[in-house]
Each structure stands twice: as structure tokens, then as C-alpha cells.
CSV table of C-alpha atoms in Angstrom, one decimal:
chain,number,residue,atom,x,y,z
A,118,MET,CA,-24.2,16.9,15.5
A,119,SER,CA,-21.3,19.4,15.5
A,120,LEU,CA,-17.7,18.0,14.5
A,121,VAL,CA,-16.7,18.7,18.3
A,122,ASP,CA,-19.2,16.0,19.6
A,123,ASN,CA,-18.1,13.6,16.5
A,124,VAL,CA,-14.6,13.8,17.7
A,125,LYS,CA,-15.5,13.4,20.9
A,126,GLY,CA,-18.1,10.2,19.7
A,127,LEU,CA,-15.2,8.5,18.4
A,128,LEU,CA,-12.6,9.2,21.5
A,129,ASN,CA,-15.3,7.8,23.7
A,130,MET,CA,-16.7,5.0,21.4
A,131,PRO,CA,-15.9,1.7,22.7
A,132,LYS,CA,-13.0,-0.3,22.8
A,133,PHE,CA,-14.5,-3.5,20.7
A,134,ASN,CA,-15.6,-1.4,17.6
A,135,GLN,CA,-12.6,0.5,17.6
A,136,ASP,CA,-10.5,-2.8,17.6
A,137,GLN,CA,-13.3,-3.5,14.0
A,138,ILE,CA,-12.4,-0.8,12.8
A,139,PHE,CA,-8.8,-1.0,12.6
A,140,ARG,CA,-9.1,-5.1,11.6
A,141,HIS,CA,-11.1,-3.8,9.0
A,142,PHE,CA,-7.9,-1.9,8.0
A,143,ALA,CA,-5.6,-4.7,8.9
A,144,ARG,CA,-7.5,-6.8,6.3
A,145,LEU,CA,-6.9,-3.8,3.1
A,146,GLU,CA,-4.2,-4.5,0.9
A,147,LYS,CA,-1.8,-1.9,0.4
A,148,PRO,CA,-3.2,-0.1,-2.2
A,149,GLU,CA,-6.3,0.6,0.0
A,150,ARG,CA,-4.8,1.4,3.0
A,151,ILE,CA,-2.4,4.2,1.2
A,152,THR,CA,-5.6,5.7,0.3
A,153,VAL,CA,-7.5,5.0,3.7
A,154,LEU,CA,-3.9,7.5,4.6
A,155,GLU,CA,-4.6,10.1,2.4
A,156,LYS,CA,-7.5,10.0,3.5
A,157,HIS,CA,-6.1,10.6,6.9
A,158,ARG,CA,-3.8,13.1,6.1
A,159,ALA,CA,-6.4,14.9,4.8
A,160,MET,CA,-9.0,14.7,6.9
A,161,LEU,CA,-5.9,15.5,9.8
A,162,PHE,CA,-5.5,19.3,8.2
A,163,HIS,CA,-9.3,20.0,8.5
A,164,LEU,CA,-9.5,19.0,11.8
A,165,LYS,CA,-6.3,20.7,12.4
A,166,ASN,CA,-8.2,23.5,11.5
A,167,GLU,CA,-10.9,23.3,13.9
A,168,LYS,CA,-8.9,24.4,17.0
A,169,LEU,CA,-10.5,21.3,18.9
A,170,PRO,CA,-9.9,21.1,21.9
A,171,TYR,CA,-8.0,18.1,22.2
A,172,PRO,CA,-4.1,17.5,22.0
A,173,ILE,CA,-3.0,16.4,18.4
A,174,THR,CA,-2.3,13.0,18.9
A,175,GLU,CA,-6.0,12.6,20.0
A,176,ILE,CA,-7.4,14.5,16.3
A,177,SER,CA,-4.5,11.9,14.3
A,178,TYR,CA,-6.4,9.3,15.8
A,179,VAL,CA,-9.9,10.0,15.3
A,180,ALA,CA,-8.9,11.6,12.1
A,181,LEU,CA,-7.8,7.8,11.2
A,182,LEU,CA,-11.3,6.6,12.7
A,183,PHE,CA,-12.9,8.7,10.0
A,184,ALA,CA,-10.8,8.1,7.4
A,185,ILE,CA,-11.1,4.2,7.7
A,186,VAL,CA,-15.1,4.1,8.1
A,187,HIS,CA,-15.7,6.8,5.2
A,188,TYR,CA,-13.6,4.4,3.4
A,189,ARG,CA,-15.3,1.4,3.6
A,190,GLU,CA,-18.8,3.0,2.6
A,191,GLU,CA,-17.1,4.6,0.3
A,192,ARG,CA,-16.4,1.4,-0.8
A,193,LYS,CA,-19.9,-0.3,0.3
A,194,LYS,CA,-21.2,2.4,-2.3
A,195,LEU,CA,-19.5,1.3,-5.3
A,196,ALA,CA,-19.5,-2.0,-4.7
A,197,LYS,CA,-23.8,-1.4,-5.3
A,198,HIS,CA,-23.2,1.0,-8.2
A,199,ASN,CA,-23.9,-0.6,-11.6
A,200,TYR,CA,-22.6,0.8,-14.8
A,201,ASP,CA,-25.5,2.2,-15.8
A,202,GLY,CA,-25.4,5.4,-14.4
A,203,LEU,CA,-22.3,6.4,-14.2
A,204,SER,CA,-19.8,8.0,-16.9
A,205,LEU,CA,-17.0,7.1,-18.8
A,206,GLU,CA,-14.2,8.9,-16.7
A,207,GLU,CA,-16.3,6.9,-13.1
A,208,ILE,CA,-16.0,3.9,-14.9
A,209,GLY,CA,-12.6,4.2,-15.8
A,210,GLU,CA,-11.3,5.5,-12.1
A,211,LEU,CA,-13.0,2.6,-11.0
A,212,THR,CA,-11.5,0.3,-13.5
A,213,ALA,CA,-8.8,1.3,-12.7
A,214,TYR,CA,-8.9,1.1,-9.3
A,215,GLU,CA,-10.1,-2.7,-8.7
A,216,ALA,CA,-7.3,-3.0,-11.5
A,217,LYS,CA,-4.3,-1.9,-9.0
A,218,ILE,CA,-6.4,-4.1,-5.7
A,219,TYR,CA,-6.2,-7.4,-8.2
A,220,GLN,CA,-2.4,-6.6,-9.2
A,221,ALA,CA,-1.4,-5.8,-5.3
A,222,LYS,CA,-3.3,-9.2,-4.7
A,223,HIS,CA,-1.7,-11.2,-7.4
A,224,GLU,CA,1.5,-9.2,-7.4
A,225,ARG,CA,4.0,-12.1,-5.2
A,226,PRO,CA,7.4,-11.9,-5.7
A,227,SER,CA,9.3,-15.9,-6.8
A,228,PRO,CA,11.7,-17.8,-4.6
A,229,LYS,CA,14.1,-17.1,-7.1
A,230,THR,CA,13.3,-13.4,-7.2
A,231,GLU,CA,13.5,-13.1,-3.2
A,232,ASP,CA,17.1,-14.9,-3.1
A,233,VAL,CA,18.7,-12.5,-5.7
A,234,MET,CA,17.2,-9.6,-3.7
A,235,LYS,CA,18.8,-11.4,-0.7
A,236,TYR,CA,22.3,-10.4,-2.5
A,237,TRP,CA,21.5,-7.7,-4.7
A,238,GLY,CA,24.1,-5.6,-3.7
A,239,THR,CA,26.5,-8.5,-4.8
A,240,VAL,CA,24.7,-8.8,-8.0
A,241,VAL,CA,25.0,-4.9,-8.6
A,242,TYR,CA,28.3,-5.1,-7.7
A,243,LEU,CA,28.9,-7.4,-10.2
A,244,LYS,CA,27.7,-6.0,-13.1
A,245,ASN,CA,29.4,-2.8,-12.9
A,246,LYS,CA,32.4,-4.2,-13.0
A,247,GLY,CA,31.5,-5.9,-16.4
A,248,PHE,CA,30.7,-9.8,-15.0
A,249,SER,CA,27.9,-11.1,-17.3
A,250,PHE,CA,24.7,-12.4,-16.3
A,251,SER,CA,25.8,-15.8,-16.3
A,252,ASN,CA,29.1,-15.5,-14.3
A,253,ILE,CA,27.2,-13.5,-11.8
A,254,ALA,CA,24.8,-16.9,-11.3
A,255,GLY,CA,27.8,-19.2,-10.8
A,256,VAL,CA,29.4,-16.0,-8.4
A,257,LEU,CA,26.0,-16.6,-6.3
A,258,GLU,CA,26.1,-20.5,-6.1
A,259,ASP,CA,29.2,-20.9,-5.9
A,260,ARG,CA,29.4,-18.5,-2.8
A,261,HIS,CA,25.8,-18.0,-1.4
A,262,ASP,CA,24.8,-20.9,-2.4
A,263,VAL,CA,21.8,-19.8,-4.7
A,264,LYS,CA,21.0,-21.4,-7.4
A,265,VAL,CA,19.6,-18.7,-10.2
A,266,SER,CA,19.6,-18.6,-14.3
A,267,SER,CA,21.1,-15.7,-16.1
A,268,ALA,CA,17.5,-15.2,-17.4
A,269,THR,CA,16.0,-14.5,-14.0
A,270,LEU,CA,19.0,-12.1,-13.8
A,271,CYS,CA,18.8,-10.3,-16.6
A,272,ARG,CA,14.5,-9.7,-15.3
A,273,VAL,CA,15.5,-8.7,-11.9
A,274,TRP,CA,17.8,-6.0,-13.6
A,275,LYS,CA,15.6,-4.4,-15.9
A,276,ARG,CA,12.7,-5.1,-13.5
A,277,MET,CA,15.4,-3.1,-10.9
A,278,GLN,CA,15.9,-0.7,-13.4
A,279,GLU,CA,12.8,0.3,-14.1
A,280,LEU,CA,11.8,0.6,-10.6
A,281,GLU,CA,14.6,3.3,-10.4
A,282,LYS,CA,13.7,5.0,-13.6
A,283,LEU,CA,9.9,5.3,-11.6
A,284,GLY,CA,11.5,6.6,-8.4
A,285,GLU,CA,13.2,9.7,-10.4
């Protein structure tokens, strides 16, 4: 079956089957979706270079379907593997990937952190003006009815600085 036939087949796939594929994508965790989108981008560039007789929007749509299906099949194969036949490098990659998925599923901000983030601009402004975390906690409580400890403010401040460094 040629590439053009594959693309045509995916474009003419029943809506129900396409919906199933996209539901699978919607159930993935964020790191998994990012991986699928990276595969989509690579597939899109590959399909674009093939000079297919379809508009780019349809080619992009098919590339996304290909990427989701390919990712799902890849995960099924990995799930069936036992570690006996894998090299240390492959085991390391699989373990790192599983750790990322676990972290994404279990990393939820605390309600206090969410409250602090609503007024993060105020926190940054006051901290840059020389206020202590205790004073900032008092301001948040007085002005915004947000009860938060200075320890929580300090923890969130350090976490945001770490994220800033990663972004640079």
C-alpha cells in the first residue's frame, strides 16, 4: 500500500474511528501528548515533502492521526516487553519515561499554592521591595483574604525561581 493510499484511507476513515483515536489522545497525560505532538510534527514534515495531492490542513490532520495511532501501538509493544531482552540504555529510557508519566499524574498543586499564584504579581512586587515572607503573608491576608504561611510563600518562591532558571 502506498503512502498516498494510506493518507486517503485515513481521510476516508469513518468518523467513529477517528473519534476513538482522538479520545485516546485526550486521555493521555501531558508528557504523552507532547510526545505525540512531536511525532505529529515529524510526520507532517515527512508528508509535506512527499508532495501529496491534498491541502496542508488535511495532511496535518492525517499526520496527527498517524502520530496518535503510532504512539498507541508503540506503548502496547513496550507494555508487553519484559526487561530481559532490553539493554541497560533501553531500560533506562523506559524507566525515565514511566517516571515522567507518574510525576505528571501525581503532581498537583496544593490549594494554598493555587491561592498564592492568584496574587503572584503582588508577592513578587512586595518581595522585590524588600518585604519578608511573613509581611507578605500578612498583606495577602489583610487585602485578599488569603491565609497562607510564610513557609508556603518561601517554598513557592524557591520553586518559581527554579522554574525561571530552567526557562533561561
